[in-house]
Amino acid sequence: MYILLVPGLIFLFLFKYAPMYGIVIAFQDFNIFDGISGSKWVGLEQFSKLIKSEEFIQVFLNTMLISMYKIVLLFPIPIVVALLLNEIRRMFFKRTVQTIIYLPHFLSWVIISGLFINILSPSGGLINQMIAWLGMEPISFLLDNDFFRSVVVFTAGWKEVGWNAIIFIAAISGIEQEQYEAAAIDGAGRIKQMWYITLPGILPTIVLMFILRIGHLLDAGTEQILTLYNPVVYQTGDVIGTYVYRIGLGKMDYSFSTAVGLFNSVVGFLLIVFGNMLSKKLLQRSIW
């Protein structure tokens, strides 16, 4: 059994732990030609530059806002979807609906972004055709800072709500059916059964998933935003992941981008620790 662990441990060491040596770049004025060993050490200079950077402050706020929007607006929807699907008694219809809402999860963000870029296009896009039919001017959704975050949240929900509902559907299936039978005998209708049996039955799962989501608060969807945004909407759409990509690969400022990435990782780790402590208090068990 221990031998079976070896391939997994080797993978973790080579691709997870060994690359962590590159963290030292955050404390250097890294030069790609001198390498890590030959680059000048500057201590916490990159982090000082990070804290003083108005651009990073804006990026950090964008990241927090988009993540909070996704939590507040998208986290409850899979729960509602799971509750409603559980009430469907026609299995063919239920499975058909499940399949339809799961499918977008298996599409890459490149495909989904291309789809929505065409749908939202100000020249010929379906949405703008409807807007023009109502007598209004076309809207450049992906070139307008007032609409870009809304597009990000909507597309994320369209892609992942069905898949995220699986967890809650599985939790619902673990509730004892005798509770529903007893409630029906007592005269409780479907809505009351949902409110007093189904929802309390999956509450531990809801709390656990919410705490885990908090641990990814600084993960606002780098791949998604990278395929949707453009320089016009950097003010509202640039997040930590895309900022690291732009600075590290675009401007080849490897030290500063590594410092940003390290800051992101440390804050994410602290949030996960906080989530674990909160889990112990609310659920009387650790998520680790």
mmCIF file of N, CA and C in Angstrom, residues 71-188:
data_model
loop_
_atom_site.group_PDB
_atom_site.id
_atom_site.type_symbol
_atom_site.label_atom_id
_atom_site.label_comp_id
_atom_site.label_asym_id
_atom_site.label_seq_id
_atom_site.Cartn_x
_atom_site.Cartn_y
_atom_site.Cartn_z
ATOM 1 N N ILE A 71 -19.897 35.136 -4.586
ATOM 2 C CA ILE A 71 -20.372 34.441 -3.387
ATOM 3 C C ILE A 71 -21.819 34.826 -3.082
ATOM 4 N N VAL A 72 -22.081 36.121 -3.048
ATOM 5 C CA VAL A 72 -23.417 36.598 -2.663
ATOM 6 C C VAL A 72 -24.473 36.205 -3.693
ATOM 7 N N LEU A 73 -24.141 36.336 -4.992
ATOM 8 C CA LEU A 73 -25.143 36.106 -6.024
ATOM 9 C C LEU A 73 -25.194 34.660 -6.518
ATOM 10 N N LEU A 74 -24.047 33.980 -6.564
ATOM 11 C CA LEU A 74 -24.008 32.657 -7.171
ATOM 12 C C LEU A 74 -24.016 31.509 -6.168
ATOM 13 N N PHE A 75 -23.549 31.729 -4.951
ATOM 14 C CA PHE A 75 -23.500 30.620 -3.995
ATOM 15 C C PHE A 75 -24.890 30.067 -3.675
ATOM 16 N N PRO A 76 -25.932 30.893 -3.482
ATOM 17 C CA PRO A 76 -27.252 30.340 -3.134
ATOM 18 C C PRO A 76 -27.952 29.622 -4.300
ATOM 19 N N ILE A 77 -27.618 29.962 -5.550
ATOM 20 C CA ILE A 77 -28.367 29.424 -6.693
ATOM 21 C C ILE A 77 -28.263 27.898 -6.805
ATOM 22 N N PRO A 78 -27.060 27.281 -6.678
ATOM 23 C CA PRO A 78 -27.012 25.812 -6.731
ATOM 24 C C PRO A 78 -27.846 25.149 -5.641
ATOM 25 N N ILE A 79 -27.959 25.785 -4.483
ATOM 26 C CA ILE A 79 -28.791 25.236 -3.405
ATOM 27 C C ILE A 79 -30.253 25.229 -3.835
ATOM 28 N N VAL A 80 -30.713 26.342 -4.402
ATOM 29 C CA VAL A 80 -32.095 26.444 -4.875
ATOM 30 C C VAL A 80 -32.349 25.435 -5.994
ATOM 31 N N VAL A 81 -31.382 25.316 -6.919
ATOM 32 C CA VAL A 81 -31.528 24.361 -8.028
ATOM 33 C C VAL A 81 -31.648 22.934 -7.498
ATOM 34 N N ALA A 82 -30.802 22.583 -6.519
ATOM 35 C CA ALA A 82 -30.851 21.237 -5.935
ATOM 36 C C ALA A 82 -32.184 20.988 -5.244
ATOM 37 N N LEU A 83 -32.682 21.979 -4.511
ATOM 38 C CA LEU A 83 -33.968 21.834 -3.832
ATOM 39 C C LEU A 83 -35.112 21.638 -4.829
ATOM 40 N N LEU A 84 -35.094 22.398 -5.909
ATOM 41 C CA LEU A 84 -36.159 22.298 -6.910
ATOM 42 C C LEU A 84 -36.085 20.974 -7.675
ATOM 43 N N LEU A 85 -34.871 20.558 -8.034
ATOM 44 C CA LEU A 85 -34.731 19.288 -8.739
ATOM 45 C C LEU A 85 -35.179 18.117 -7.878
ATOM 46 N N ASN A 86 -34.960 18.223 -6.572
ATOM 47 C CA ASN A 86 -35.367 17.154 -5.665
ATOM 48 C C ASN A 86 -36.887 16.992 -5.624
ATOM 49 N N GLU A 87 -37.606 18.048 -5.973
ATOM 50 C CA GLU A 87 -39.070 17.998 -5.929
ATOM 51 C C GLU A 87 -39.676 17.436 -7.211
ATOM 52 N N ILE A 88 -38.861 17.266 -8.241
ATOM 53 C CA ILE A 88 -39.370 16.719 -9.508
ATOM 54 C C ILE A 88 -39.521 15.206 -9.376
ATOM 55 N N ARG A 89 -40.679 14.696 -9.703
ATOM 56 C CA ARG A 89 -40.953 13.265 -9.559
ATOM 57 C C ARG A 89 -40.811 12.504 -10.881
ATOM 58 N N ARG A 90 -40.912 13.181 -12.005
ATOM 59 C CA ARG A 90 -40.738 12.521 -13.306
ATOM 60 C C ARG A 90 -39.240 12.398 -13.589
ATOM 61 N N MET A 91 -38.714 11.193 -13.488
ATOM 62 C CA MET A 91 -37.274 10.969 -13.578
ATOM 63 C C MET A 91 -36.704 11.360 -14.936
ATOM 64 N N PHE A 92 -37.442 11.105 -16.013
ATOM 65 C CA PHE A 92 -36.925 11.460 -17.337
ATOM 66 C C PHE A 92 -36.722 12.966 -17.431
ATOM 67 N N PHE A 93 -37.725 13.727 -16.995
ATOM 68 C CA PHE A 93 -37.622 15.183 -17.043
ATOM 69 C C PHE A 93 -36.506 15.673 -16.121
ATOM 70 N N LYS A 94 -36.405 15.076 -14.934
ATOM 71 C CA LYS A 94 -35.391 15.471 -13.964
ATOM 72 C C LYS A 94 -33.983 15.252 -14.514
ATOM 73 N N ARG A 95 -33.754 14.076 -15.101
ATOM 74 C CA ARG A 95 -32.429 13.768 -15.644
ATOM 75 C C ARG A 95 -32.109 14.637 -16.858
ATOM 76 N N THR A 96 -33.117 14.958 -17.640
ATOM 77 C CA THR A 96 -32.900 15.830 -18.797
ATOM 78 C C THR A 96 -32.465 17.218 -18.354
ATOM 79 N N VAL A 97 -33.155 17.762 -17.356
ATOM 80 C CA VAL A 97 -32.804 19.085 -16.832
ATOM 81 C C VAL A 97 -31.401 19.066 -16.226
ATOM 82 N N GLN A 98 -31.090 18.027 -15.465
ATOM 83 C CA GLN A 98 -29.760 17.916 -14.862
ATOM 84 C C GLN A 98 -28.679 17.899 -15.934
ATOM 85 N N THR A 99 -28.889 17.133 -16.983
ATOM 86 C CA THR A 99 -27.891 17.038 -18.054
ATOM 87 C C THR A 99 -27.678 18.387 -18.733
ATOM 88 N N ILE A 100 -28.777 19.094 -18.985
ATOM 89 C CA ILE A 100 -28.681 20.386 -19.672
ATOM 90 C C ILE A 100 -27.904 21.401 -18.843
ATOM 91 N N ILE A 101 -28.177 21.471 -17.526
ATOM 92 C CA ILE A 101 -27.507 22.479 -16.699
ATOM 93 C C ILE A 101 -26.088 22.066 -16.316
ATOM 94 N N TYR A 102 -25.750 20.764 -16.435
ATOM 95 C CA TYR A 102 -24.380 20.327 -16.156
ATOM 96 C C TYR A 102 -23.444 20.587 -17.329
ATOM 97 N N LEU A 103 -23.977 20.523 -18.565
ATOM 98 C CA LEU A 103 -23.136 20.542 -19.770
ATOM 99 C C LEU A 103 -22.170 21.724 -19.861
ATOM 100 N N PRO A 104 -22.588 22.970 -19.530
ATOM 101 C CA PRO A 104 -21.640 24.088 -19.671
ATOM 102 C C PRO A 104 -20.352 23.927 -18.874
ATOM 103 N N HIS A 105 -20.389 23.156 -17.787
ATOM 104 C CA HIS A 105 -19.183 22.964 -16.970
ATOM 105 C C HIS A 105 -18.060 22.323 -17.784
ATOM 106 N N PHE A 106 -18.408 21.486 -18.755
ATOM 107 C CA PHE A 106 -17.412 20.733 -19.511
ATOM 108 C C PHE A 106 -16.860 21.523 -20.702
ATOM 109 N N LEU A 107 -17.342 22.737 -20.898
ATOM 110 C CA LEU A 107 -16.807 23.601 -21.943
ATOM 111 C C LEU A 107 -15.701 24.467 -21.363
ATOM 112 N N SER A 108 -14.648 24.687 -22.142
ATOM 113 C CA SER A 108 -13.547 25.531 -21.675
ATOM 114 C C SER A 108 -13.967 26.992 -21.698
ATOM 115 N N TRP A 109 -13.241 27.816 -20.937
ATOM 116 C CA TRP A 109 -13.555 29.245 -20.906
ATOM 117 C C TRP A 109 -13.291 29.902 -22.256
ATOM 118 N N VAL A 110 -12.403 29.328 -23.048
ATOM 119 C CA VAL A 110 -12.145 29.883 -24.380
ATOM 120 C C VAL A 110 -13.403 29.779 -25.241
ATOM 121 N N ILE A 111 -14.062 28.608 -25.182
ATOM 122 C CA ILE A 111 -15.284 28.405 -25.963
ATOM 123 C C ILE A 111 -16.410 29.295 -25.442
ATOM 124 N N ILE A 112 -16.575 29.310 -24.110
ATOM 125 C CA ILE A 112 -17.659 30.099 -23.515
ATOM 126 C C ILE A 112 -17.449 31.587 -23.770
ATOM 127 N N SER A 113 -16.204 32.047 -23.651
ATOM 128 C CA SER A 113 -15.925 33.460 -23.905
ATOM 129 C C SER A 113 -16.234 33.829 -25.347
ATOM 130 N N GLY A 114 -15.839 32.969 -26.276
ATOM 131 C CA GLY A 114 -16.149 33.228 -27.681
ATOM 132 C C GLY A 114 -17.650 33.281 -27.922
ATOM 133 N N LEU A 115 -18.385 32.399 -27.238
ATOM 134 C CA LEU A 115 -19.837 32.373 -27.371
ATOM 135 C C LEU A 115 -20.461 33.683 -26.894
ATOM 136 N N PHE A 116 -20.055 34.133 -25.703
ATOM 137 C CA PHE A 116 -20.653 35.338 -25.143
ATOM 138 C C PHE A 116 -20.140 36.611 -25.825
ATOM 139 N N ILE A 117 -18.922 36.577 -26.345
ATOM 140 C CA ILE A 117 -18.433 37.729 -27.112
ATOM 141 C C ILE A 117 -19.314 37.948 -28.345
ATOM 142 N N ASN A 118 -19.727 36.845 -28.978
ATOM 143 C CA ASN A 118 -20.618 36.953 -30.137
ATOM 144 C C ASN A 118 -22.028 37.378 -29.726
ATOM 145 N N ILE A 119 -22.533 36.810 -28.624
ATOM 146 C CA ILE A 119 -23.888 37.134 -28.174
ATOM 147 C C ILE A 119 -23.997 38.597 -27.745
ATOM 148 N N LEU A 120 -22.915 39.106 -27.110
ATOM 149 C CA LEU A 120 -22.940 40.467 -26.573
ATOM 150 C C LEU A 120 -22.344 41.497 -27.517
ATOM 151 N N SER A 121 -21.982 41.083 -28.706
ATOM 152 C CA SER A 121 -21.360 42.002 -29.668
ATOM 153 C C SER A 121 -22.280 43.189 -29.964
ATOM 154 N N PRO A 122 -21.738 44.419 -29.953
ATOM 155 C CA PRO A 122 -22.570 45.599 -30.261
ATOM 156 C C PRO A 122 -22.993 45.663 -31.720
ATOM 157 N N SER A 123 -22.341 44.876 -32.557
ATOM 158 C CA SER A 123 -22.705 44.867 -33.982
ATOM 159 C C SER A 123 -23.184 43.467 -34.378
ATOM 160 N N GLY A 124 -24.450 43.227 -34.192
ATOM 161 C CA GLY A 124 -25.019 41.954 -34.628
ATOM 162 C C GLY A 124 -25.231 40.930 -33.544
ATOM 163 N N GLY A 125 -24.813 41.204 -32.300
ATOM 164 C CA GLY A 125 -25.021 40.270 -31.204
ATOM 165 C C GLY A 125 -26.499 40.129 -30.862
ATOM 166 N N LEU A 126 -26.890 38.950 -30.394
ATOM 167 C CA LEU A 126 -28.299 38.677 -30.114
ATOM 168 C C LEU A 126 -28.889 39.669 -29.110
ATOM 169 N N ILE A 127 -28.160 39.932 -28.033
ATOM 170 C CA ILE A 127 -28.667 40.835 -26.993
ATOM 171 C C ILE A 127 -28.850 42.243 -27.533
ATOM 172 N N ASN A 128 -27.882 42.727 -28.290
ATOM 173 C CA ASN A 128 -27.992 44.084 -28.833
ATOM 174 C C ASN A 128 -29.035 44.177 -29.938
ATOM 175 N N GLN A 129 -29.308 43.077 -30.602
ATOM 176 C CA GLN A 129 -30.407 43.079 -31.571
ATOM 177 C C GLN A 129 -31.740 43.282 -30.853
ATOM 178 N N MET A 130 -31.878 42.629 -29.697
ATOM 179 C CA MET A 130 -33.095 42.803 -28.897
ATOM 180 C C MET A 130 -33.192 44.231 -28.361
ATOM 181 N N ILE A 131 -32.036 44.784 -27.939
ATOM 182 C CA ILE A 131 -32.022 46.156 -27.442
ATOM 183 C C ILE A 131 -32.405 47.133 -28.557
ATOM 184 N N ALA A 132 -31.870 46.897 -29.748
ATOM 185 C CA ALA A 132 -32.210 47.758 -30.895
ATOM 186 C C ALA A 132 -33.692 47.633 -31.252
ATOM 187 N N TRP A 133 -34.244 46.426 -31.125
ATOM 188 C CA TRP A 133 -35.665 46.212 -31.407
ATOM 189 C C TRP A 133 -36.548 47.010 -30.445
ATOM 190 N N LEU A 134 -36.026 47.246 -29.213
ATOM 191 C CA LEU A 134 -36.757 48.038 -28.226
ATOM 192 C C LEU A 134 -36.544 49.541 -28.422
ATOM 193 N N GLY A 135 -35.726 49.893 -29.431
ATOM 194 C CA GLY A 135 -35.521 51.303 -29.742
ATOM 195 C C GLY A 135 -34.397 51.966 -28.980
ATOM 196 N N MET A 136 -33.494 51.174 -28.389
ATOM 197 C CA MET A 136 -32.385 51.732 -27.613
ATOM 198 C C MET A 136 -31.064 51.545 -28.359
ATOM 199 N N GLU A 137 -30.046 52.267 -27.902
ATOM 200 C CA GLU A 137 -28.733 52.192 -28.522
ATOM 201 C C GLU A 137 -28.001 50.919 -28.089
ATOM 202 N N PRO A 138 -27.202 50.326 -28.994
ATOM 203 C CA PRO A 138 -26.434 49.130 -28.633
ATOM 204 C C PRO A 138 -25.468 49.414 -27.477
ATOM 205 N N ILE A 139 -25.192 48.398 -26.698
ATOM 206 C CA ILE A 139 -24.302 48.517 -25.538
ATOM 207 C C ILE A 139 -23.073 47.634 -25.746
ATOM 208 N N SER A 140 -21.903 48.199 -25.554
ATOM 209 C CA SER A 140 -20.654 47.419 -25.645
ATOM 210 C C SER A 140 -20.360 46.827 -24.258
ATOM 211 N N PHE A 141 -20.966 45.699 -23.955
ATOM 212 C CA PHE A 141 -20.892 45.123 -22.616
ATOM 213 C C PHE A 141 -19.454 44.834 -22.176
ATOM 214 N N LEU A 142 -18.639 44.341 -23.100
ATOM 215 C CA LEU A 142 -17.274 43.949 -22.753
ATOM 216 C C LEU A 142 -16.280 45.100 -22.877
ATOM 217 N N LEU A 143 -16.764 46.274 -23.255
ATOM 218 C CA LEU A 143 -15.901 47.450 -23.347
ATOM 219 C C LEU A 143 -16.374 48.555 -22.409
ATOM 220 N N ASP A 144 -17.287 48.208 -21.511
ATOM 221 C CA ASP A 144 -17.875 49.186 -20.596
ATOM 222 C C ASP A 144 -17.613 48.748 -19.165
ATOM 223 N N ASN A 145 -16.920 49.589 -18.392
ATOM 224 C CA ASN A 145 -16.592 49.255 -17.005
ATOM 225 C C ASN A 145 -17.837 49.094 -16.132
ATOM 226 N N ASP A 146 -18.945 49.685 -16.546
ATOM 227 C CA ASP A 146 -20.177 49.562 -15.768
ATOM 228 C C ASP A 146 -20.828 48.190 -15.924
ATOM 229 N N PHE A 147 -20.513 47.473 -17.004
ATOM 230 C CA PHE A 147 -21.164 46.191 -17.272
ATOM 231 C C PHE A 147 -20.224 44.996 -17.146
ATOM 232 N N PHE A 148 -18.911 45.219 -17.179
ATOM 233 C CA PHE A 148 -17.992 44.091 -17.301
ATOM 234 C C PHE A 148 -18.091 43.118 -16.125
ATOM 235 N N ARG A 149 -18.128 43.625 -14.897
ATOM 236 C CA ARG A 149 -18.226 42.726 -13.737
ATOM 237 C C ARG A 149 -19.506 41.905 -13.779
ATOM 238 N N SER A 150 -20.585 42.521 -14.231
ATOM 239 C CA SER A 150 -21.860 41.792 -14.330
ATOM 240 C C SER A 150 -21.739 40.645 -15.331
ATOM 241 N N VAL A 151 -21.046 40.888 -16.442
ATOM 242 C CA VAL A 151 -20.836 39.833 -17.436
ATOM 243 C C VAL A 151 -20.009 38.698 -16.845
ATOM 244 N N VAL A 152 -18.971 39.050 -16.082
ATOM 245 C CA VAL A 152 -18.110 38.035 -15.450
ATOM 246 C C VAL A 152 -18.929 37.156 -14.506
ATOM 247 N N VAL A 153 -19.738 37.772 -13.662
ATOM 248 C CA VAL A 153 -20.534 37.017 -12.690
ATOM 249 C C VAL A 153 -21.574 36.155 -13.406
ATOM 250 N N PHE A 154 -22.241 36.729 -14.415
ATOM 251 C CA PHE A 154 -23.285 35.979 -15.127
ATOM 252 C C PHE A 154 -22.695 34.767 -15.845
ATOM 253 N N THR A 155 -21.586 34.945 -16.550
ATOM 254 C CA THR A 155 -20.992 33.826 -17.291
ATOM 255 C C THR A 155 -20.476 32.747 -16.342
ATOM 256 N N ALA A 156 -19.936 33.155 -15.188
ATOM 257 C CA ALA A 156 -19.489 32.176 -14.196
ATOM 258 C C ALA A 156 -20.666 31.358 -13.682
ATOM 259 N N GLY A 157 -21.778 32.027 -13.428
ATOM 260 C CA GLY A 157 -22.974 31.319 -12.979
ATOM 261 C C GLY A 157 -23.512 30.385 -14.044
ATOM 262 N N TRP A 158 -23.557 30.844 -15.294
ATOM 263 C CA TRP A 158 -24.058 30.030 -16.399
ATOM 264 C C TRP A 158 -23.239 28.749 -16.554
ATOM 265 N N LYS A 159 -21.952 28.836 -16.310
ATOM 266 C CA LYS A 159 -21.069 27.684 -16.504
ATOM 267 C C LYS A 159 -21.088 26.711 -15.320
ATOM 268 N N GLU A 160 -21.143 27.234 -14.089
ATOM 269 C CA GLU A 160 -20.855 26.385 -12.943
ATOM 270 C C GLU A 160 -22.034 26.076 -12.020
ATOM 271 N N VAL A 161 -23.148 26.778 -12.143
ATOM 272 C CA VAL A 161 -24.258 26.554 -11.205
ATOM 273 C C VAL A 161 -24.738 25.108 -11.231
ATOM 274 N N GLY A 162 -24.952 24.553 -12.420
ATOM 275 C CA GLY A 162 -25.436 23.182 -12.520
ATOM 276 C C GLY A 162 -24.482 22.178 -11.913
ATOM 277 N N TRP A 163 -23.189 22.379 -12.162
ATOM 278 C CA TRP A 163 -22.186 21.447 -11.623
ATOM 279 C C TRP A 163 -22.096 21.556 -10.108
ATOM 280 N N ASN A 164 -22.142 22.775 -9.575
ATOM 281 C CA ASN A 164 -22.066 22.958 -8.127
ATOM 282 C C ASN A 164 -23.284 22.388 -7.415
ATOM 283 N N ALA A 165 -24.413 22.293 -8.122
ATOM 284 C CA ALA A 165 -25.624 21.749 -7.506
ATOM 285 C C ALA A 165 -25.490 20.265 -7.198
ATOM 286 N N ILE A 166 -24.536 19.571 -7.863
ATOM 287 C CA ILE A 166 -24.358 18.139 -7.645
ATOM 288 C C ILE A 166 -24.096 17.833 -6.179
ATOM 289 N N ILE A 167 -23.259 18.645 -5.541
ATOM 290 C CA ILE A 167 -22.897 18.409 -4.143
ATOM 291 C C ILE A 167 -24.131 18.453 -3.256
ATOM 292 N N PHE A 168 -24.990 19.423 -3.496
ATOM 293 C CA PHE A 168 -26.188 19.564 -2.664
ATOM 294 C C PHE A 168 -27.226 18.495 -2.995
ATOM 295 N N ILE A 169 -27.276 18.064 -4.251
ATOM 296 C CA ILE A 169 -28.175 16.961 -4.616
ATOM 297 C C ILE A 169 -27.731 15.683 -3.903
ATOM 298 N N ALA A 170 -26.410 15.464 -3.849
ATOM 299 C CA ALA A 170 -25.887 14.294 -3.141
ATOM 300 C C ALA A 170 -26.209 14.364 -1.650
ATOM 301 N N ALA A 171 -26.111 15.571 -1.072
ATOM 302 C CA ALA A 171 -26.422 15.735 0.348
ATOM 303 C C ALA A 171 -27.905 15.462 0.611
ATOM 304 N N ILE A 172 -28.761 15.895 -0.301
ATOM 305 C CA ILE A 172 -30.196 15.671 -0.152
ATOM 306 C C ILE A 172 -30.520 14.180 -0.209
ATOM 307 N N SER A 173 -29.815 13.454 -1.074
ATOM 308 C CA SER A 173 -30.080 12.013 -1.207
ATOM 309 C C SER A 173 -29.743 11.250 0.069
ATOM 310 N N GLY A 174 -28.945 11.851 0.953
ATOM 311 C CA GLY A 174 -28.582 11.190 2.204
ATOM 312 C C GLY A 174 -29.575 11.413 3.336
ATOM 313 N N ILE A 175 -30.584 12.224 3.095
ATOM 314 C CA ILE A 175 -31.603 12.471 4.127
ATOM 315 C C ILE A 175 -32.554 11.274 4.191
ATOM 316 N N GLU A 176 -32.877 10.817 5.382
ATOM 317 C CA GLU A 176 -33.749 9.655 5.555
ATOM 318 C C GLU A 176 -35.157 9.960 5.034
ATOM 319 N N GLN A 177 -35.674 9.053 4.205
ATOM 320 C CA GLN A 177 -36.999 9.238 3.613
ATOM 321 C C GLN A 177 -38.119 9.134 4.651
ATOM 322 N N GLU A 178 -37.821 8.466 5.782
ATOM 323 C CA GLU A 178 -38.844 8.335 6.826
ATOM 324 C C GLU A 178 -39.274 9.701 7.364
ATOM 325 N N GLN A 179 -38.358 10.669 7.322
ATOM 326 C CA GLN A 179 -38.714 12.005 7.804
ATOM 327 C C GLN A 179 -39.795 12.630 6.913
ATOM 328 N N TYR A 180 -39.683 12.438 5.601
ATOM 329 C CA TYR A 180 -40.686 12.979 4.686
ATOM 330 C C TYR A 180 -42.028 12.260 4.865
ATOM 331 N N GLU A 181 -41.961 10.939 5.069
ATOM 332 C CA GLU A 181 -43.187 10.174 5.246
ATOM 333 C C GLU A 181 -43.913 10.602 6.521
ATOM 334 N N ALA A 182 -43.154 10.801 7.599
ATOM 335 C CA ALA A 182 -43.754 11.237 8.863
ATOM 336 C C ALA A 182 -44.344 12.633 8.727
ATOM 337 N N ALA A 183 -43.649 13.508 8.012
ATOM 338 C CA ALA A 183 -44.144 14.874 7.817
ATOM 339 C C ALA A 183 -45.419 14.874 6.980
ATOM 340 N N ALA A 184 -45.470 13.998 5.949
ATOM 341 C CA ALA A 184 -46.664 13.916 5.106
ATOM 342 C C ALA A 184 -47.867 13.426 5.907
ATOM 343 N N ILE A 185 -47.630 12.470 6.798
ATOM 344 C CA ILE A 185 -48.709 11.967 7.651
ATOM 345 C C ILE A 185 -49.233 13.072 8.564
ATOM 346 N N ASP A 186 -48.324 13.943 9.020
ATOM 347 C CA ASP A 186 -48.713 15.056 9.894
ATOM 348 C C ASP A 186 -49.357 16.210 9.123
ATOM 349 N N GLY A 187 -49.440 16.078 7.803
ATOM 350 C CA GLY A 187 -50.113 17.088 6.999
ATOM 351 C C GLY A 187 -49.202 18.148 6.400
ATOM 352 N N ALA A 188 -47.877 17.955 6.452
ATOM 353 C CA ALA A 188 -46.941 18.931 5.878
ATOM 354 C C ALA A 188 -46.913 18.802 4.361
#
